[in-house]
């Protein structure tokens, strides 16, 4: 939207930004901002902030965190030690987006962007002859891209957080941990079954896997069939197209660079109680 130039930096087999590749790109110069993703949409991968912050010391860039999906997971008590280390450093980034309309229990239309230094608001200034403000302070009407808007989404978020405060020992945090536990449990089931191949363990509450086959093209076709068979039994999975390097393929012939895989987002606390049922349907659909 802003017409800024950008380049993609390669990621590792877990879908996280590769700090060595980032370092090489930074050393070549001309980088103003680095975007780290704290929970990717496809696999829930969390970029390693400690390594990226170390690079910021040396190369001086703005660091933006896209925590639209994963932002709330800092509250979950059952992250891996490595993922936890990223969340512990999240407050050090220059800006962060987090979407209450994803894990914050809100309907669409409730996204947040936060800046560590509010003074950057002056760069977003636009002007019109009919706007006026009663104080000289930075005003949201002047420094945001979306101008007239209803306040209902903000009030709904405020009310939700009064009811379910963002505290580590509260119901909201327990709900996040329950979804993650569900994803880990389902991952263990799939991993323990020879009919399937898996990727790295989930970092948040998203997991990806595929049916085992002689060739990647065949496994991809089977994933599509399983997607349909599961849907016929009211188990609605998702499909994703991911690099073959993400998966533990054993002897599967790699006749394609990407694998069409199955993807599940266990984002509701109820999913923890539903794992057995989900597995039973999956087992039947695969059969
Ligand atoms: C990591 C990530 N960033 C950004 C977005 C887009 O956010 P929005 O729904 O606010 O357009 C998504 C949505 O899926 C996402 O998962």
GROMACS .gro file of C-alpha atoms and ligand atoms in nm:
model
  303
    1UNK     CA    1   0.000   0.000   0.000
    2UNK     CA    2   0.286   0.237   0.081
    3UNK     CA    3   0.476   0.136  -0.232
    4UNK     CA    4   0.789   0.043  -0.038
    5UNK     CA    5   1.039  -0.195  -0.192
    6UNK     CA    6   1.079  -0.523  -0.012
    7UNK     CA    7   1.268  -0.848  -0.044
    8UNK     CA    8   1.199  -1.190   0.102
    9UNK     CA    9   1.468  -1.354   0.319
   10UNK     CA   10   1.490  -1.734   0.313
   11UNK     CA   11   1.370  -1.940   0.604
   12UNK     CA   12   1.485  -2.268   0.757
   13UNK     CA   13   1.303  -2.606   0.753
   14UNK     CA   14   1.088  -2.494   1.045
   15UNK     CA   15   0.959  -2.191   0.852
   16UNK     CA   16   1.158  -1.939   1.056
   17UNK     CA   17   1.369  -1.661   0.911
   18UNK     CA   18   1.729  -1.780   0.864
   19UNK     CA   19   1.951  -1.539   1.065
   20UNK     CA   20   2.256  -1.621   0.847
   21UNK     CA   21   2.064  -1.529   0.529
   22UNK     CA   22   1.938  -1.211   0.697
   23UNK     CA   23   2.292  -1.122   0.803
   24UNK     CA   24   2.419  -1.161   0.445
   25UNK     CA   25   2.141  -0.937   0.314
   26UNK     CA   26   2.202  -0.674   0.584
   27UNK     CA   27   2.575  -0.674   0.510
   28UNK     CA   28   2.496  -0.584   0.147
   29UNK     CA   29   2.336  -0.261   0.278
   30UNK     CA   30   2.024  -0.055   0.207
   31UNK     CA   31   1.787  -0.225   0.452
   32UNK     CA   32   1.568   0.013   0.653
   33UNK     CA   33   1.324  -0.223   0.823
   34UNK     CA   34   1.323  -0.594   0.898
   35UNK     CA   35   0.989  -0.768   0.953
   36UNK     CA   36   0.990  -1.067   1.188
   37UNK     CA   37   0.683  -1.288   1.193
   38UNK     CA   38   0.572  -1.407   1.534
   39UNK     CA   39   0.351  -1.693   1.424
   40UNK     CA   40   0.330  -1.745   1.047
   41UNK     CA   41  -0.010  -1.808   0.897
   42UNK     CA   42   0.081  -2.139   0.733
   43UNK     CA   43   0.271  -2.317   1.009
   44UNK     CA   44   0.263  -2.097   1.321
   45UNK     CA   45   0.641  -2.059   1.305
   46UNK     CA   46   0.800  -1.797   1.529
   47UNK     CA   47   1.103  -1.606   1.401
   48UNK     CA   48   1.402  -1.610   1.641
   49UNK     CA   49   1.395  -1.259   1.787
   50UNK     CA   50   1.709  -1.295   2.005
   51UNK     CA   51   1.922  -1.355   1.692
   52UNK     CA   52   1.748  -1.077   1.497
   53UNK     CA   53   1.792  -0.830   1.786
   54UNK     CA   54   2.161  -0.914   1.794
   55UNK     CA   55   2.180  -0.826   1.424
   56UNK     CA   56   2.000  -0.497   1.495
   57UNK     CA   57   2.281  -0.402   1.733
   58UNK     CA   58   2.527  -0.436   1.448
   59UNK     CA   59   2.330  -0.318   1.146
   60UNK     CA   60   2.087  -0.061   1.293
   61UNK     CA   61   1.750  -0.118   1.130
   62UNK     CA   62   1.390  -0.075   1.239
   63UNK     CA   63   1.242  -0.402   1.356
   64UNK     CA   64   0.873  -0.463   1.298
   65UNK     CA   65   0.700  -0.770   1.444
   66UNK     CA   66   0.405  -0.918   1.257
   67UNK     CA   67   0.241  -1.081   1.556
   68UNK     CA   68  -0.105  -1.060   1.394
   69UNK     CA   69  -0.160  -1.429   1.455
   70UNK     CA   70   0.077  -1.518   1.737
   71UNK     CA   71   0.090  -1.204   1.951
   72UNK     CA   72  -0.123  -1.330   2.236
   73UNK     CA   73   0.078  -1.651   2.285
   74UNK     CA   74   0.321  -1.478   2.520
   75UNK     CA   75   0.051  -1.550   2.781
   76UNK     CA   76   0.052  -1.928   2.723
   77UNK     CA   77   0.238  -2.127   2.989
   78UNK     CA   78   0.330  -2.420   2.762
   79UNK     CA   79   0.554  -2.273   2.491
   80UNK     CA   80   0.887  -2.442   2.419
   81UNK     CA   81   1.187  -2.278   2.591
   82UNK     CA   82   1.313  -2.154   2.253
   83UNK     CA   83   0.982  -1.996   2.151
   84UNK     CA   84   0.949  -1.844   2.498
   85UNK     CA   85   1.281  -1.665   2.451
   86UNK     CA   86   1.137  -1.482   2.150
   87UNK     CA   87   0.828  -1.370   2.343
   88UNK     CA   88   1.048  -1.246   2.626
   89UNK     CA   89   1.214  -1.007   2.381
   90UNK     CA   90   0.900  -0.895   2.194
   91UNK     CA   91   0.882  -0.565   2.381
   92UNK     CA   92   1.214  -0.463   2.225
   93UNK     CA   93   1.085  -0.433   1.867
   94UNK     CA   94   1.006  -0.090   1.720
   95UNK     CA   95   0.653  -0.174   1.613
   96UNK     CA   96   0.417  -0.465   1.638
   97UNK     CA   97   0.084  -0.564   1.490
   98UNK     CA   98  -0.151  -0.793   1.674
   99UNK     CA   99  -0.499  -0.891   1.561
  100UNK     CA  100  -0.768  -0.919   1.825
  101UNK     CA  101  -0.984  -1.056   1.540
  102UNK     CA  102  -0.764  -1.364   1.537
  103UNK     CA  103  -0.684  -1.488   1.889
  104UNK     CA  104  -0.843  -1.198   2.079
  105UNK     CA  105  -1.201  -1.336   2.053
  106UNK     CA  106  -1.321  -1.046   1.834
  107UNK     CA  107  -1.504  -1.052   1.501
  108UNK     CA  108  -1.325  -0.919   1.191
  109UNK     CA  109  -1.228  -0.556   1.186
  110UNK     CA  110  -1.024  -0.534   1.505
  111UNK     CA  111  -0.651  -0.509   1.431
  112UNK     CA  112  -0.389  -0.320   1.631
  113UNK     CA  113  -0.058  -0.159   1.547
  114UNK     CA  114   0.160  -0.040   1.832
  115UNK     CA  115   0.477   0.168   1.829
  116UNK     CA  116   0.739   0.168   2.100
  117UNK     CA  117   0.814   0.534   2.034
  118UNK     CA  118   0.484   0.726   1.995
  119UNK     CA  119   0.677   1.014   1.837
  120UNK     CA  120   0.688   0.820   1.507
  121UNK     CA  121   0.321   0.919   1.475
  122UNK     CA  122   0.434   1.247   1.322
  123UNK     CA  123   0.542   1.063   1.005
  124UNK     CA  124   0.185   0.951   0.944
  125UNK     CA  125   0.048   1.304   0.935
  126UNK     CA  126  -0.205   1.399   0.675
  127UNK     CA  127  -0.403   1.715   0.656
  128UNK     CA  128  -0.740   1.841   0.543
  129UNK     CA  129  -0.900   2.184   0.567
  130UNK     CA  130  -1.192   2.066   0.778
  131UNK     CA  131  -1.017   1.873   1.055
  132UNK     CA  132  -0.919   2.048   1.376
  133UNK     CA  133  -0.808   1.920   1.709
  134UNK     CA  134  -0.852   2.066   2.049
  135UNK     CA  135  -0.498   1.997   2.162
  136UNK     CA  136  -0.155   2.017   2.004
  137UNK     CA  137  -0.080   1.653   2.097
  138UNK     CA  138  -0.064   1.381   1.837
  139UNK     CA  139  -0.421   1.278   1.763
  140UNK     CA  140  -0.528   0.938   1.624
  141UNK     CA  141  -0.738   1.116   1.361
  142UNK     CA  142  -0.420   1.268   1.221
  143UNK     CA  143  -0.185   0.973   1.240
  144UNK     CA  144  -0.382   0.674   1.118
  145UNK     CA  145  -0.453   0.556   0.767
  146UNK     CA  146  -0.814   0.464   0.829
  147UNK     CA  147  -0.998   0.788   0.904
  148UNK     CA  148  -1.369   0.786   0.999
  149UNK     CA  149  -1.458   0.459   1.164
  150UNK     CA  150  -1.694   0.314   1.424
  151UNK     CA  151  -1.563   0.268   1.774
  152UNK     CA  152  -1.758  -0.053   1.837
  153UNK     CA  153  -1.466  -0.287   1.767
  154UNK     CA  154  -1.243  -0.102   2.014
  155UNK     CA  155  -1.513  -0.098   2.281
  156UNK     CA  156  -1.583  -0.469   2.227
  157UNK     CA  157  -1.214  -0.544   2.272
  158UNK     CA  158  -1.200  -0.331   2.585
  159UNK     CA  159  -1.506  -0.510   2.730
  160UNK     CA  160  -1.365  -0.853   2.643
  161UNK     CA  161  -1.040  -0.773   2.819
  162UNK     CA  162  -1.228  -0.653   3.127
  163UNK     CA  163  -1.399  -0.992   3.138
  164UNK     CA  164  -1.093  -1.197   3.040
  165UNK     CA  165  -0.785  -0.997   3.143
  166UNK     CA  166  -0.455  -1.054   2.965
  167UNK     CA  167  -0.280  -1.217   3.261
  168UNK     CA  168  -0.072  -1.534   3.259
  169UNK     CA  169  -0.283  -1.712   3.525
  170UNK     CA  170  -0.623  -1.618   3.382
  171UNK     CA  171  -0.892  -1.798   3.180
  172UNK     CA  172  -0.787  -1.633   2.854
  173UNK     CA  173  -0.425  -1.753   2.893
  174UNK     CA  174  -0.547  -2.103   2.983
  175UNK     CA  175  -0.755  -2.107   2.664
  176UNK     CA  176  -0.446  -2.034   2.453
  177UNK     CA  177  -0.249  -2.306   2.632
  178UNK     CA  178  -0.536  -2.554   2.579
  179UNK     CA  179  -0.534  -2.496   2.201
  180UNK     CA  180  -0.159  -2.542   2.193
  181UNK     CA  181  -0.186  -2.862   2.398
  182UNK     CA  182  -0.447  -2.989   2.151
  183UNK     CA  183  -0.211  -2.921   1.859
  184UNK     CA  184   0.077  -3.100   2.035
  185UNK     CA  185  -0.142  -3.401   2.114
  186UNK     CA  186  -0.271  -3.429   1.758
  187UNK     CA  187   0.086  -3.386   1.629
  188UNK     CA  188   0.204  -3.680   1.843
  189UNK     CA  189  -0.080  -3.897   1.711
  190UNK     CA  190  -0.004  -3.815   1.348
  191UNK     CA  191   0.371  -3.854   1.398
  192UNK     CA  192   0.326  -4.196   1.557
  193UNK     CA  193   0.128  -4.328   1.259
  194UNK     CA  194   0.323  -4.470   0.962
  195UNK     CA  195   0.053  -4.356   0.719
  196UNK     CA  196   0.161  -3.994   0.763
  197UNK     CA  197   0.467  -3.768   0.740
  198UNK     CA  198   0.506  -3.469   0.970
  199UNK     CA  199   0.698  -3.141   0.989
  200UNK     CA  200   0.863  -2.990   1.300
  201UNK     CA  201   0.650  -2.993   1.619
  202UNK     CA  202   0.405  -2.700   1.632
  203UNK     CA  203   0.537  -2.384   1.797
  204UNK     CA  204   0.188  -2.246   1.858
  205UNK     CA  205  -0.143  -2.420   1.781
  206UNK     CA  206  -0.099  -2.495   1.409
  207UNK     CA  207   0.024  -2.824   1.267
  208UNK     CA  208   0.091  -2.951   0.914
  209UNK     CA  209   0.125  -3.308   0.789
  210UNK     CA  210   0.062  -3.523   0.483
  211UNK     CA  211  -0.012  -3.883   0.386
  212UNK     CA  212   0.298  -4.093   0.318
  213UNK     CA  213   0.341  -4.210  -0.043
  214UNK     CA  214   0.616  -4.319  -0.282
  215UNK     CA  215   0.641  -3.973  -0.442
  216UNK     CA  216   0.566  -3.616  -0.330
  217UNK     CA  217   0.318  -3.571  -0.616
  218UNK     CA  218   0.128  -3.878  -0.497
  219UNK     CA  219   0.133  -3.766  -0.132
  220UNK     CA  220  -0.005  -3.427  -0.246
  221UNK     CA  221  -0.289  -3.593  -0.436
  222UNK     CA  222  -0.367  -3.810  -0.134
  223UNK     CA  223  -0.371  -3.501   0.091
  224UNK     CA  224  -0.637  -3.347  -0.134
  225UNK     CA  225  -0.842  -3.668  -0.121
  226UNK     CA  226  -0.810  -3.688   0.256
  227UNK     CA  227  -0.915  -3.323   0.282
  228UNK     CA  228  -1.236  -3.412   0.095
  229UNK     CA  229  -1.298  -3.739   0.281
  230UNK     CA  230  -1.258  -3.561   0.615
  231UNK     CA  231  -1.493  -3.281   0.508
  232UNK     CA  232  -1.756  -3.541   0.413
  233UNK     CA  233  -1.734  -3.653   0.776
  234UNK     CA  234  -1.763  -3.290   0.898
  235UNK     CA  235  -1.396  -3.259   0.990
  236UNK     CA  236  -1.281  -2.946   0.811
  237UNK     CA  237  -0.906  -2.940   0.754
  238UNK     CA  238  -0.708  -2.687   0.549
  239UNK     CA  239  -0.455  -2.739   0.269
  240UNK     CA  240  -0.118  -2.566   0.238
  241UNK     CA  241   0.157  -2.576  -0.023
  242UNK     CA  242   0.492  -2.595   0.155
  243UNK     CA  243   0.856  -2.670   0.061
  244UNK     CA  244   0.945  -3.041   0.083
  245UNK     CA  245   1.232  -2.947   0.319
  246UNK     CA  246   0.974  -2.878   0.592
  247UNK     CA  247   0.886  -3.249   0.616
  248UNK     CA  248   1.048  -3.564   0.742
  249UNK     CA  249   0.989  -3.753   0.417
  250UNK     CA  250   1.199  -4.064   0.477
  251UNK     CA  251   1.254  -4.231   0.140
  252UNK     CA  252   0.977  -4.044  -0.044
  253UNK     CA  253   1.090  -3.946  -0.395
  254UNK     CA  254   1.101  -3.567  -0.427
  255UNK     CA  255   0.953  -3.521  -0.773
  256UNK     CA  256   0.813  -3.178  -0.679
  257UNK     CA  257   0.974  -2.894  -0.478
  258UNK     CA  258   0.659  -2.841  -0.271
  259UNK     CA  259   0.416  -3.072  -0.100
  260UNK     CA  260   0.042  -3.009  -0.075
  261UNK     CA  261  -0.016  -3.087   0.290
  262UNK     CA  262  -0.294  -3.082   0.544
  263UNK     CA  263  -0.307  -2.807   0.800
  264UNK     CA  264  -0.502  -2.776   1.125
  265UNK     CA  265  -0.543  -2.473   1.347
  266UNK     CA  266  -0.659  -2.585   1.691
  267UNK     CA  267  -0.741  -2.238   1.810
  268UNK     CA  268  -1.033  -2.304   2.044
  269UNK     CA  269  -0.989  -2.432   2.402
  270UNK     CA  270  -1.256  -2.695   2.321
  271UNK     CA  271  -1.020  -2.855   2.070
  272UNK     CA  272  -0.830  -3.013   2.360
  273UNK     CA  273  -1.133  -3.225   2.451
  274UNK     CA  274  -1.197  -3.295   2.084
  275UNK     CA  275  -0.859  -3.439   1.987
  276UNK     CA  276  -0.972  -3.804   2.025
  277UNK     CA  277  -1.278  -3.740   1.812
  278UNK     CA  278  -1.074  -3.549   1.550
  279UNK     CA  279  -0.826  -3.835   1.536
  280UNK     CA  280  -1.102  -4.097   1.506
  281UNK     CA  281  -1.252  -3.915   1.204
  282UNK     CA  282  -0.910  -3.866   1.049
  283UNK     CA  283  -0.828  -4.232   1.096
  284UNK     CA  284  -1.154  -4.335   0.930
  285UNK     CA  285  -1.117  -4.084   0.645
  286UNK     CA  286  -0.759  -4.200   0.579
  287UNK     CA  287  -0.877  -4.561   0.572
  288LIG     C1  288   0.088  -1.344   1.030
  288LIG     C2  289  -0.024  -1.262   0.970
  288LIG     N1  290  -0.002  -1.134   0.936
  288LIG     C3  291  -0.100  -1.057   0.883
  288LIG     C4  292  -0.225  -1.108   0.859
  288LIG     C5  293  -0.331  -1.018   0.799
  288LIG     O1  294  -0.403  -0.959   0.900
  288LIG     P1  295  -0.547  -0.891   0.884
  288LIG     O2  296  -0.647  -1.000   0.910
  288LIG     O3  297  -0.549  -0.788   0.991
  288LIG     O4  298  -0.558  -0.836   0.747
  288LIG     C6  299  -0.253  -1.239   0.892
  288LIG     C7  300  -0.388  -1.295   0.865
  288LIG     O5  301  -0.407  -1.411   0.840
  288LIG     C8  302  -0.151  -1.319   0.950
  288LIG     O6  303  -0.176  -1.446   0.988
   0.00000   0.00000   0.00000
